[in-house]
Coordinates of C-alpha atoms and ligand atoms in Angstrom, one line a residue:
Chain A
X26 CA 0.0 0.0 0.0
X27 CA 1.4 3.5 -1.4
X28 CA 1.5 6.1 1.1
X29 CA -0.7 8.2 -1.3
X30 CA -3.5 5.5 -1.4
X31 CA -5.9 7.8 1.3
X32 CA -6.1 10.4 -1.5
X33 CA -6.9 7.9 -4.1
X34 CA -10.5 9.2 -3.9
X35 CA -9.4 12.4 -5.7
X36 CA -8.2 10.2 -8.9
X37 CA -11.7 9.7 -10.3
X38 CA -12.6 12.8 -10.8
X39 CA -9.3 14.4 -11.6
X40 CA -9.1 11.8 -14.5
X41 CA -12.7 13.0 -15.2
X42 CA -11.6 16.6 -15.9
X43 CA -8.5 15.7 -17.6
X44 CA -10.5 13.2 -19.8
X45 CA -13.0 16.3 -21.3
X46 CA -9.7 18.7 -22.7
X47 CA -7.1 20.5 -20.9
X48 CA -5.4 19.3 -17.2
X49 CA -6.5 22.7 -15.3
X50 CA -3.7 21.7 -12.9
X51 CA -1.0 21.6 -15.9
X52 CA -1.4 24.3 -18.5
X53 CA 1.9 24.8 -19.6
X54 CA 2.7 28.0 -21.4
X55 CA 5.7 28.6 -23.8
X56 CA 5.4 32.2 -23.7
X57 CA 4.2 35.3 -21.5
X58 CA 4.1 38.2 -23.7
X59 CA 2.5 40.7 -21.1
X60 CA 0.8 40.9 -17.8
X61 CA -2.6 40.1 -20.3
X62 CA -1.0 37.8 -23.3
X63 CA 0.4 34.2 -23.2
X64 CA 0.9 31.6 -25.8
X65 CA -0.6 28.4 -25.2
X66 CA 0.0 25.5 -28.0
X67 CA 1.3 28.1 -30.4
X68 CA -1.5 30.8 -29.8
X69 CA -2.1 34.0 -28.2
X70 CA -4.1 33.9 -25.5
X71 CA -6.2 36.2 -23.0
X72 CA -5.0 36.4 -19.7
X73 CA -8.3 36.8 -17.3
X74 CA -7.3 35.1 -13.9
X75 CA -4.2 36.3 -13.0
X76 CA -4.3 38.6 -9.9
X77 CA -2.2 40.8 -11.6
X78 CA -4.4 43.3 -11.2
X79 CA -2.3 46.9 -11.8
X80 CA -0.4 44.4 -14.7
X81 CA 2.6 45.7 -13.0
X82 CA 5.0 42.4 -14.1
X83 CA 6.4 44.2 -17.3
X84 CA 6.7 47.5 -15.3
X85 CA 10.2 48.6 -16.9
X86 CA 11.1 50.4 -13.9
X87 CA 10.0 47.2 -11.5
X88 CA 12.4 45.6 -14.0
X89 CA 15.4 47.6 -13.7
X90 CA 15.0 47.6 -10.1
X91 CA 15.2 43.9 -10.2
X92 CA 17.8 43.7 -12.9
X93 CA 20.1 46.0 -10.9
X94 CA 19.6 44.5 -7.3
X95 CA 20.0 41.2 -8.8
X96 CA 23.9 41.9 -9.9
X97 CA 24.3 44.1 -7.0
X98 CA 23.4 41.8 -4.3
X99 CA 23.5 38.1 -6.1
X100 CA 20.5 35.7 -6.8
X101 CA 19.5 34.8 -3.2
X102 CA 20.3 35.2 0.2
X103 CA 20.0 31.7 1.0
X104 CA 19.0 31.7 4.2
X105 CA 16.2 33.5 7.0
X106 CA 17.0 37.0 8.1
X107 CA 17.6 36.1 11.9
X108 CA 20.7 33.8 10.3
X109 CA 22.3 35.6 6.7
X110 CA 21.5 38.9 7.9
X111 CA 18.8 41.8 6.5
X112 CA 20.0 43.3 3.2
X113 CA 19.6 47.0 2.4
X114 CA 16.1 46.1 0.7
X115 CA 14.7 44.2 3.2
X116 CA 14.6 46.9 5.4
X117 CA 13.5 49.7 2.9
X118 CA 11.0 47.7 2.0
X119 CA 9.2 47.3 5.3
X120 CA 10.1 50.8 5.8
X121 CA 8.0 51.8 2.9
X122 CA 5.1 49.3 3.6
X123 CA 4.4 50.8 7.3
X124 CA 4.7 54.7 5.8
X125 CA 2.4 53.7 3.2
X126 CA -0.1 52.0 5.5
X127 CA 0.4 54.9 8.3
X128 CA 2.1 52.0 11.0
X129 CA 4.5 51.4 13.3
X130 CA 5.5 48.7 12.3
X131 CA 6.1 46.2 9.0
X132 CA 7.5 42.8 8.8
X133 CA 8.1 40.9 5.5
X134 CA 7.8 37.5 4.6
X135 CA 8.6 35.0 2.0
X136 CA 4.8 34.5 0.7
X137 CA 1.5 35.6 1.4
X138 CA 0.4 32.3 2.7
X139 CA 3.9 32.5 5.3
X140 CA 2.5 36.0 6.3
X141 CA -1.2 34.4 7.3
X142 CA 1.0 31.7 8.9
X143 CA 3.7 33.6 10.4
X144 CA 1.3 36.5 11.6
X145 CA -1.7 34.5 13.2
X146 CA 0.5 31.6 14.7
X147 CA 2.1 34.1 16.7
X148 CA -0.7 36.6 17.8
X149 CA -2.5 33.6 19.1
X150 CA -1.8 30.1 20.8
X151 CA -2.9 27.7 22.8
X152 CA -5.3 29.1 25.2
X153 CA -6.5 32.3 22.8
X154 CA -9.4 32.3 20.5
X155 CA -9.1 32.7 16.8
X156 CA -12.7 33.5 15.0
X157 CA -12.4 33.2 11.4
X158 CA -14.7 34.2 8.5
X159 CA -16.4 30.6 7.1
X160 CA -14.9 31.7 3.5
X161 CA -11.0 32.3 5.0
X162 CA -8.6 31.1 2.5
X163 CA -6.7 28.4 3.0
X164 CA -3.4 30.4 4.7
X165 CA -5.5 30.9 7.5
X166 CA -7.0 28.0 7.9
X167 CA -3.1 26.6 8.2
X168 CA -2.3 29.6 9.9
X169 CA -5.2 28.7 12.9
X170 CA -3.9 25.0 12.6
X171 CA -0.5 26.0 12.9
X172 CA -1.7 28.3 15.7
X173 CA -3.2 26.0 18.2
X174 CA -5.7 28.5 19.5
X175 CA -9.1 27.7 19.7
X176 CA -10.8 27.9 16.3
X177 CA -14.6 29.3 15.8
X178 CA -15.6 30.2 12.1
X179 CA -18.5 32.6 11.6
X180 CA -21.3 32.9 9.0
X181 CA -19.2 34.7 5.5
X182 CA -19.7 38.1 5.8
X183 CA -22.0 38.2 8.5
X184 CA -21.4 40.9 11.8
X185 CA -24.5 39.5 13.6
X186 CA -23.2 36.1 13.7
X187 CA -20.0 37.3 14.6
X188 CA -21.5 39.0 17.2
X189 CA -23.5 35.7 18.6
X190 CA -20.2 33.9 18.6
X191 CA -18.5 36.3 20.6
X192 CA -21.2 36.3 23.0
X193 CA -21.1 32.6 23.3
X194 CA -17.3 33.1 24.2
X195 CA -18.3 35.2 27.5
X196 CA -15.7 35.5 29.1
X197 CA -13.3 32.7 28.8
X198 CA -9.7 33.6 29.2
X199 CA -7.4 34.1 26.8
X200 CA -7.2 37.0 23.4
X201 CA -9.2 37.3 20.6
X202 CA -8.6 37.3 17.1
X203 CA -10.8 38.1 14.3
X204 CA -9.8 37.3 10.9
X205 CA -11.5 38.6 7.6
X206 CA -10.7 39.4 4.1
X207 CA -10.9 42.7 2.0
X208 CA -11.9 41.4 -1.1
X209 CA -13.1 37.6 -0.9
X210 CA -10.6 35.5 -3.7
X211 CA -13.1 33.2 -5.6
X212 CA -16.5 35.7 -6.0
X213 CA -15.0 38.8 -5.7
X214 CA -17.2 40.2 -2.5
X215 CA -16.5 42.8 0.0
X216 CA -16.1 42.5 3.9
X217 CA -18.8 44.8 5.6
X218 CA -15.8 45.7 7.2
X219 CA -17.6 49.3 9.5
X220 CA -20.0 46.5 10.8
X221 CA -17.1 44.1 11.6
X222 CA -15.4 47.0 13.4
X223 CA -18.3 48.0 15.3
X224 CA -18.7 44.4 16.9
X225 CA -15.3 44.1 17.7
X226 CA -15.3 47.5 19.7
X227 CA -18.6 46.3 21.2
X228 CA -17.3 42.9 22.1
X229 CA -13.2 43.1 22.8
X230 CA -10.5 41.7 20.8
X231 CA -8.1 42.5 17.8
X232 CA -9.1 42.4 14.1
X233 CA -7.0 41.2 11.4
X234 CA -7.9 42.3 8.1
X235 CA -6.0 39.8 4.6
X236 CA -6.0 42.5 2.1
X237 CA -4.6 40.2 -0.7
X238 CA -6.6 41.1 -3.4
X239 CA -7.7 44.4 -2.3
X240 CA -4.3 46.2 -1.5
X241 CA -3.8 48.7 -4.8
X242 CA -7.2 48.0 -5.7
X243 CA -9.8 49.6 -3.1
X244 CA -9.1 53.0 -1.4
X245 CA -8.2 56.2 -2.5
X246 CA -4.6 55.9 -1.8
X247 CA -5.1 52.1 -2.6
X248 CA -4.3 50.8 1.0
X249 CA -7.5 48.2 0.4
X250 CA -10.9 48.3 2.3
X251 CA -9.4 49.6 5.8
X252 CA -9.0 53.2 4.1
X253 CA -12.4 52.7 1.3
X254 CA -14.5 51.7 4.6
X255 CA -12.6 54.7 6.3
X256 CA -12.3 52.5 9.2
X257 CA -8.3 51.9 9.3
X258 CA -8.0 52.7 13.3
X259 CA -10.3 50.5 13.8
X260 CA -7.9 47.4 12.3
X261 CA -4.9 46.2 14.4
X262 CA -3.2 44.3 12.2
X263 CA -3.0 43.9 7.9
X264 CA -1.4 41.2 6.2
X265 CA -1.0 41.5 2.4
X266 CA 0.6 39.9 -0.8
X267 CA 3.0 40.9 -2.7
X268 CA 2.1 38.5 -5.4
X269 CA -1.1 40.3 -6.4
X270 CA -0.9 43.7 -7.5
X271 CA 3.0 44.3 -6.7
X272 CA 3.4 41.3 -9.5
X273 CA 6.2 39.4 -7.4
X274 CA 6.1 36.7 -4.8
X275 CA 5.9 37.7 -1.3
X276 CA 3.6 38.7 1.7
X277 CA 3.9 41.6 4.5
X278 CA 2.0 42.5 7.9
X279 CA 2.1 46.0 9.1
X280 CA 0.5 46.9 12.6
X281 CA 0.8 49.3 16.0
X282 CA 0.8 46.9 17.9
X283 CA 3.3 47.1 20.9
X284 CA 6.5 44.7 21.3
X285 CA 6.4 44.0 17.5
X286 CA 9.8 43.0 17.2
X287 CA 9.2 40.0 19.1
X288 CA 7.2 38.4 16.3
X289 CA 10.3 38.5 14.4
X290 CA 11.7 35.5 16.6
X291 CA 8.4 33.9 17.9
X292 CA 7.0 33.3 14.2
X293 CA 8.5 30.3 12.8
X294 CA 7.0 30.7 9.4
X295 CA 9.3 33.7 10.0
X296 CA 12.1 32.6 11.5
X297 CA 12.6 29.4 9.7
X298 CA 12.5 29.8 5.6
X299 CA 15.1 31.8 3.2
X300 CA 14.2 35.5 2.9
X301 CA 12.8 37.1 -0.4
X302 CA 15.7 37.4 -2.6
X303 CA 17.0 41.7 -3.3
X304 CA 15.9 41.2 -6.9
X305 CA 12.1 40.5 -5.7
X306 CA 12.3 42.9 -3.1
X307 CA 13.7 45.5 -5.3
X308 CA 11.0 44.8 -8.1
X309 CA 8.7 44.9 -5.1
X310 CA 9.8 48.5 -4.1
X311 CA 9.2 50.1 -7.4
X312 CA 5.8 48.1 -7.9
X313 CA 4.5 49.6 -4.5
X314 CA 5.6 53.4 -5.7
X315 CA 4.0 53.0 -9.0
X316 CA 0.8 51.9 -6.8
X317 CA 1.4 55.2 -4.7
X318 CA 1.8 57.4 -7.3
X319 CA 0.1 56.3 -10.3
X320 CA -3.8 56.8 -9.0
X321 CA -4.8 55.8 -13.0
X322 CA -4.1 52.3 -12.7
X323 CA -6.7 51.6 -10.6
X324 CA -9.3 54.0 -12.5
X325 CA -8.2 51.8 -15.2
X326 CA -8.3 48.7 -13.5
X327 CA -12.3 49.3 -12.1
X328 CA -13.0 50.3 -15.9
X329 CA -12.3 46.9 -17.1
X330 CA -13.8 45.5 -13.8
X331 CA -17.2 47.1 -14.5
X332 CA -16.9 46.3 -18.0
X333 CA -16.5 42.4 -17.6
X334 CA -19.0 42.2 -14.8
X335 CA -21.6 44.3 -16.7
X336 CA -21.0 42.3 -19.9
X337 CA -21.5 39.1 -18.3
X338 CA -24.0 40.0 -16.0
X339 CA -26.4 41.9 -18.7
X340 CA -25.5 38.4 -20.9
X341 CA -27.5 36.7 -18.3
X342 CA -24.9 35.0 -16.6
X343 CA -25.0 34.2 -12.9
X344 CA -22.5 36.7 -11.4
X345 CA -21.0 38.2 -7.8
X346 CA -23.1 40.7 -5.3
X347 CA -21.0 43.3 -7.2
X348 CA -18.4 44.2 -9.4
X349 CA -14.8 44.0 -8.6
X350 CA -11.7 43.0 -10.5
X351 CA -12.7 39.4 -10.0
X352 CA -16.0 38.2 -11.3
X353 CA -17.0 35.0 -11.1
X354 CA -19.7 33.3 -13.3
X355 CA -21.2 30.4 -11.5
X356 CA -21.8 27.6 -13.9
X357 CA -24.8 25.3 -13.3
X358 CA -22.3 22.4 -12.2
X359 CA -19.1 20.9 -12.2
X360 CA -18.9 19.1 -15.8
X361 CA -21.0 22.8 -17.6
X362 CA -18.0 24.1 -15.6
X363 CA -15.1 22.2 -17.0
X364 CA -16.3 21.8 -20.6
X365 CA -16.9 25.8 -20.8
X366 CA -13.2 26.2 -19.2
X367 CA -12.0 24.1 -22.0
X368 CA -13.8 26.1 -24.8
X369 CA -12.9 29.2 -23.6
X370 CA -9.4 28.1 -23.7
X371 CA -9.8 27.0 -27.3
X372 CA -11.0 30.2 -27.7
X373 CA -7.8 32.2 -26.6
X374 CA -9.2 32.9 -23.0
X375 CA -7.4 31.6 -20.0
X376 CA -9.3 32.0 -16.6
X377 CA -10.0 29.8 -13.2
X378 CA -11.6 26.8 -13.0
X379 CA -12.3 27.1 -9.6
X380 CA -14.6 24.0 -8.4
X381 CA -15.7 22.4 -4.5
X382 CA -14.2 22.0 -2.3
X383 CA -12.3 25.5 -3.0
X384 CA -15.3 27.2 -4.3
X385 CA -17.6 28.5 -1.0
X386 CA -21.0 26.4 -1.0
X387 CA -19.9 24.0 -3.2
X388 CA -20.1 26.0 -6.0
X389 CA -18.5 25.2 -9.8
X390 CA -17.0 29.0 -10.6
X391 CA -15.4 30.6 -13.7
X392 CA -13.5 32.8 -12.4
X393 CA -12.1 35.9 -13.9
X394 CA -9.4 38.4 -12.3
X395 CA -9.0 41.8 -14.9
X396 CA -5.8 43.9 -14.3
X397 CA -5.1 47.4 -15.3
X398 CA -3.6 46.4 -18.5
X399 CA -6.3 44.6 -20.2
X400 CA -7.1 47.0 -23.4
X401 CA -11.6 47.6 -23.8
X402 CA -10.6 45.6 -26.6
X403 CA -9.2 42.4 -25.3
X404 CA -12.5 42.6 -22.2
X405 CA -14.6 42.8 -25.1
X406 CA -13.1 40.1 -27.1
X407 CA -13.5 37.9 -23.8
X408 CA -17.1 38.9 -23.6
X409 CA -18.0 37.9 -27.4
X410 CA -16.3 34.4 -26.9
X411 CA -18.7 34.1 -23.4
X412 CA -21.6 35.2 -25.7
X413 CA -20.9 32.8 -28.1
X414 CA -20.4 29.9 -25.9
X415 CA -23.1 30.8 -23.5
X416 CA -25.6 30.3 -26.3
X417 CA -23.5 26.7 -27.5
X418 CA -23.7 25.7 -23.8
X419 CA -27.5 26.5 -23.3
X420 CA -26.6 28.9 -20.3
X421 CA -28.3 32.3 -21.6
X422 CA -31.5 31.1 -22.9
X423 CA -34.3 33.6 -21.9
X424 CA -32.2 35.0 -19.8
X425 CA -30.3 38.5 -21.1
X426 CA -31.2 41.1 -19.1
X427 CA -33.1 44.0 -20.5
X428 CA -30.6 47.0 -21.0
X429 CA -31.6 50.4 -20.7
Chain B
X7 CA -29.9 9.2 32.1
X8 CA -26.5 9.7 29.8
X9 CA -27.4 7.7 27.4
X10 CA -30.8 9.4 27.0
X11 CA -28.6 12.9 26.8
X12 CA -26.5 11.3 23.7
X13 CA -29.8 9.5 22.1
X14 CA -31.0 13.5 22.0
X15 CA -27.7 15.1 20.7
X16 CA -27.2 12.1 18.1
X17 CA -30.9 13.4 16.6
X18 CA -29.9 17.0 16.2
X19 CA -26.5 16.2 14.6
X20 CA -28.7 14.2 12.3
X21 CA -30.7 17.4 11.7
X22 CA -27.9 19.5 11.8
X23 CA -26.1 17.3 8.6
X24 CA -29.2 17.2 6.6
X25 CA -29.9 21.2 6.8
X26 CA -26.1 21.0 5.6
X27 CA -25.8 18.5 3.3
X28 CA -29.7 19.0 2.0
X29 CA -30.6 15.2 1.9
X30 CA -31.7 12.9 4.3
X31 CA -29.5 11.3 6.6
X32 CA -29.7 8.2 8.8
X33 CA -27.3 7.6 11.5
X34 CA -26.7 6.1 14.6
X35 CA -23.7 6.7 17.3
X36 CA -21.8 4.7 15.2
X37 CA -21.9 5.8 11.8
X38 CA -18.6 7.2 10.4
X39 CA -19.2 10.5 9.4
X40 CA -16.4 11.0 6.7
X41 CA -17.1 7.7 5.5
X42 CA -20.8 6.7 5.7
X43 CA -22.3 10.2 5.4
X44 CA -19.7 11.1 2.7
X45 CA -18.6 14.2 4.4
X46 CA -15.7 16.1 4.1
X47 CA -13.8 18.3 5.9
X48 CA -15.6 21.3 4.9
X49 CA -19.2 20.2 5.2
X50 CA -18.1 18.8 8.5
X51 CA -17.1 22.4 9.7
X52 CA -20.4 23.7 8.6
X53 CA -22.3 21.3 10.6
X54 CA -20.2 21.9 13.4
X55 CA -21.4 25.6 12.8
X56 CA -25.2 24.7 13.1
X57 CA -24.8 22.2 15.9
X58 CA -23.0 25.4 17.5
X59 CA -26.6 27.9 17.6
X60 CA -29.0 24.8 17.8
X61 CA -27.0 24.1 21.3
X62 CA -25.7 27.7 21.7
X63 CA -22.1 27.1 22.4
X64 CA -18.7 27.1 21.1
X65 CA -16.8 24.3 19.3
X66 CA -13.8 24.9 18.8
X67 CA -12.5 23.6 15.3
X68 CA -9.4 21.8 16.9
X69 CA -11.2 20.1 19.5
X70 CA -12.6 17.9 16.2
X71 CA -9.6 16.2 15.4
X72 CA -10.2 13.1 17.4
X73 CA -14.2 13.1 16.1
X74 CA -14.5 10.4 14.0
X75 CA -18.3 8.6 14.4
X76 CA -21.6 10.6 14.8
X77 CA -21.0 9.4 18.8
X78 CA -17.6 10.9 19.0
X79 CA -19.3 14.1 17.9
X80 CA -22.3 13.9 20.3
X81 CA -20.2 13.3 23.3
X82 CA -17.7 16.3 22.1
X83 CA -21.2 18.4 22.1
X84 CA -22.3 16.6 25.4
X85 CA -19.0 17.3 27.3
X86 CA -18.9 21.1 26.2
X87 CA -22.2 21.5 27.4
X88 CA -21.3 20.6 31.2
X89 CA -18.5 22.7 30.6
X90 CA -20.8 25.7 29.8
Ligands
PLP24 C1 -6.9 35.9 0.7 C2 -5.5 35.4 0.4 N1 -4.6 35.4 1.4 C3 -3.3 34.9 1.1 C4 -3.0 34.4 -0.1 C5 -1.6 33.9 -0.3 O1 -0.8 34.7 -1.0 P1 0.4 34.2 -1.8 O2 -0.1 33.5 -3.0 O3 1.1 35.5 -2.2 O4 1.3 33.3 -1.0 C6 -3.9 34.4 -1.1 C7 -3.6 34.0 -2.5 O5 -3.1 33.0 -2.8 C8 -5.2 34.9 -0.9 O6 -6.2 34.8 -1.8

């Protein structure tokens, strides 16, 4: 017996997808072109789910930066800050995150997912409480494993039953930690974030707010939905991604919070892992100015968003709450799903097959992330091969919505 | 008198899976919930999350990682509740 034969239950219906077309898990490109263009078998295609949303990973400048550090300073620094040491980067870096976010404090890890695990795993422990939004990715779900605090989820985007499950707590010893998202990775919703805020002033505790996909894309300043909710004193701690709309590999946390610096040696997600090498952090640097200084991109960027969520939506396809730079059509199940993922790859559009159990009530999702750099053109281009499909897959009948 | 206690909590788990899953469900104290009731780890958690306002009270997500039969589960709900 194979030490893999407990997941043998997965074969079935992996073998199932890969049977109808493409492996969804192995689409291998020979080319990337631009933060919106591949080539896949020969052909251009449409780039439409990768969280690249300012298309900031052809940035000349974020480029050079990398170019430069990367002869300066050598490929990697092959090993965890405590041991090889901060480099000059490092340090500017989270200087620049916690002035951008109005902080204290910043701390920088190796990936997003290592910040979620870093970050929560040494807030809480054994003895605290860690109340999670039912939708959390999966970093925090590690992270509250990885944690050993006691785990409570709460209803997705719900204050009231946040509220009742903070009651129930009473007054047990130990902290509290609440965890949500900004923008929600698979449908593209918001946190009620004021609400969230409200009960946790009402109730006690600390609130930590996983701006992933939000950071450079809500906000004035684009600092996410703290500063668009205009309720960023009201959050104690942000974690973020560098791999999102800085277009590198990488994840932060900025905070207040007092005696800081002692996360640095308590987090082993921290502690124990290489630190991001200078020519990602210097790529980093310049993406995060651009974000500070170039306001368009995200005028751009909710252009295209309200353009592909409009289309779809007026189409008659079953879309998000909203729009946001990720739209998700729901498909009416999982093999509708993977045959129109297939055809709109034939078709020169690349997107997420996102299907149970990743997808929140056991939905099966096409979903769609637009960037900045997607011309009207290529979002329109998308939307006539949805059209077309729609109507070959039987998903649209009777039901466009009127237009005024 | 215990075994009266578990006898109730078994039949709200039951009610608890099939407002989850949305199909009937038939078990006893010893039916294996990943296996027999062909539940995974996230429906699980969202059954944990009704069973938490049908009793109102707190279980914890870690304290189900020695739960494996709809008994294990009842006397996890059963022992909580003495706590409370
Ligand atoms: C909400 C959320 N948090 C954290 C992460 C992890 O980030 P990364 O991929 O940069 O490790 C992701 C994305 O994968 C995410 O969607």
């Amino acid at each position: 017996m194979g030490l893999l034969d407990k997941h043998l239950g997965y074969r079935a219906p992996l073998e199932a997808i890969r049977a109808v077309g493409a492996d969804p898990s192995n689409v291998r490109f020979e080319a990337i072109t631009s933060p919106t263009e591949g080539v896949l078998n020969g052909r251009p295609v449409i780039l439409l789910g990768t969280n690249n949303y300012l298309g900031l990973t052809f940035d000349p400048d974020c480029i050079e930066a990398s170019a430069e550090a990367v002869r300066q300073w050598g490929t990697g620094t092959t090993g965890s800050r405590f041991a090889n040491g901060t480099f000059k980067g490092h340090a500017a870096l989270e200087q620049a995150l916690a002035s951008f976010y109005g902080r204290k404090h910043a701390m920088v890890f190796t990936t997003g997912y290592q910040a979620n695990l870093g970050t929560i795993s040494g807030l809480v422990g054994r003895g605290d409480h860690l109340i999670l939004d039912a939708d959390s990715h999966a970093s925090i779900y590690d992270a509250a494993k990885l944690s050993g605090a006691e785990v409570i989820r709460f209803r997705h985007n719900d204050p009231d039953d946040l509220h009742k499950r903070l009651r129930r707590l009473g007054d047990a010893p130990g902290g509290r930690l609440i965890v949500v998202e900004g923008i929600y990775s698979m449908i593209g919703d918001v946190a009620p974030l004021k609400e969230f805020v409200e009960v946790k002033r009402e109730m006690g505790g600390h609130l930590l707010v996983d701006e992933a996909h939000s950071m450079g894309v809500l906000g004035e300043k684009g600092r996410g939905l703290a500063e668009a909710a205009g309720v960023e004193d009201g959050v104690d701690f942000i974690v973020g991604t560098f791999s999102k709309s800085l277009g590198s590999v990488g994840g932060f946390l900025v905070s207040d919070e007092e005696n800081f610096d002692l996360l640095r040696i308590v987090s082993r997600p921290y502690m124990f892992t290489a630190s991001l090498p200078p020519a990602v952090i210097a790529s980093t640097l310049s993406a995060l100015k651009r974000l500070e200084e170039d306001a368009s991109l995200r005028t751009r960027l909710s252009a295209n968003a309200d353009r592909l969520y409009d289309g779809l939506r007026d189409m008659g396809y079953s879309v998000g709450p909203h729009a946001s730079p990720i739209t998700a059509a729901e498909m009416p199940d999982q093999a509708t799903a993977v045959g129109m993922w297939n055809a709109l790859l034939q078709n020169g559009v690349y997107l997420n097959l996102a299907i149970p159990p990743a997808t929140p009530e056991n939905k099966s999702l096409l979903r769609s992330s637009v960037s900045a750099a997607h011309t009207p053109e290529q979002i329109d281009a998308v939307l006539a091969v949805f059209e077309q499909l729609g109507q070959e897959f039987g998903l649209l009948e009777g039901r466009r919505r009127a237009t005024a | 008198m215990v075994e009266l206690a578990t006898d109730l909590t078994v039949r709200e788990v039951a009610k608890a899976a099939e407002t989850v899953l949305q199909r009937p469900v038939n078990v006893t104290p010893d039916t294996d919930i990943a296996r027999d009731l062909a539940v995974d780890s996230l429906a699980l958690m969202n059954i944990v999350m009704e069973l938490e306002d049908r009793f109102d009270l707190s279980i914890p997500l870690d304290r189900l990682a020695t739960v494996q039969t709809v008994g294990d589960l009842s006397e996890l709900i059963n022992t909580l509740r003495t706590k409370a």
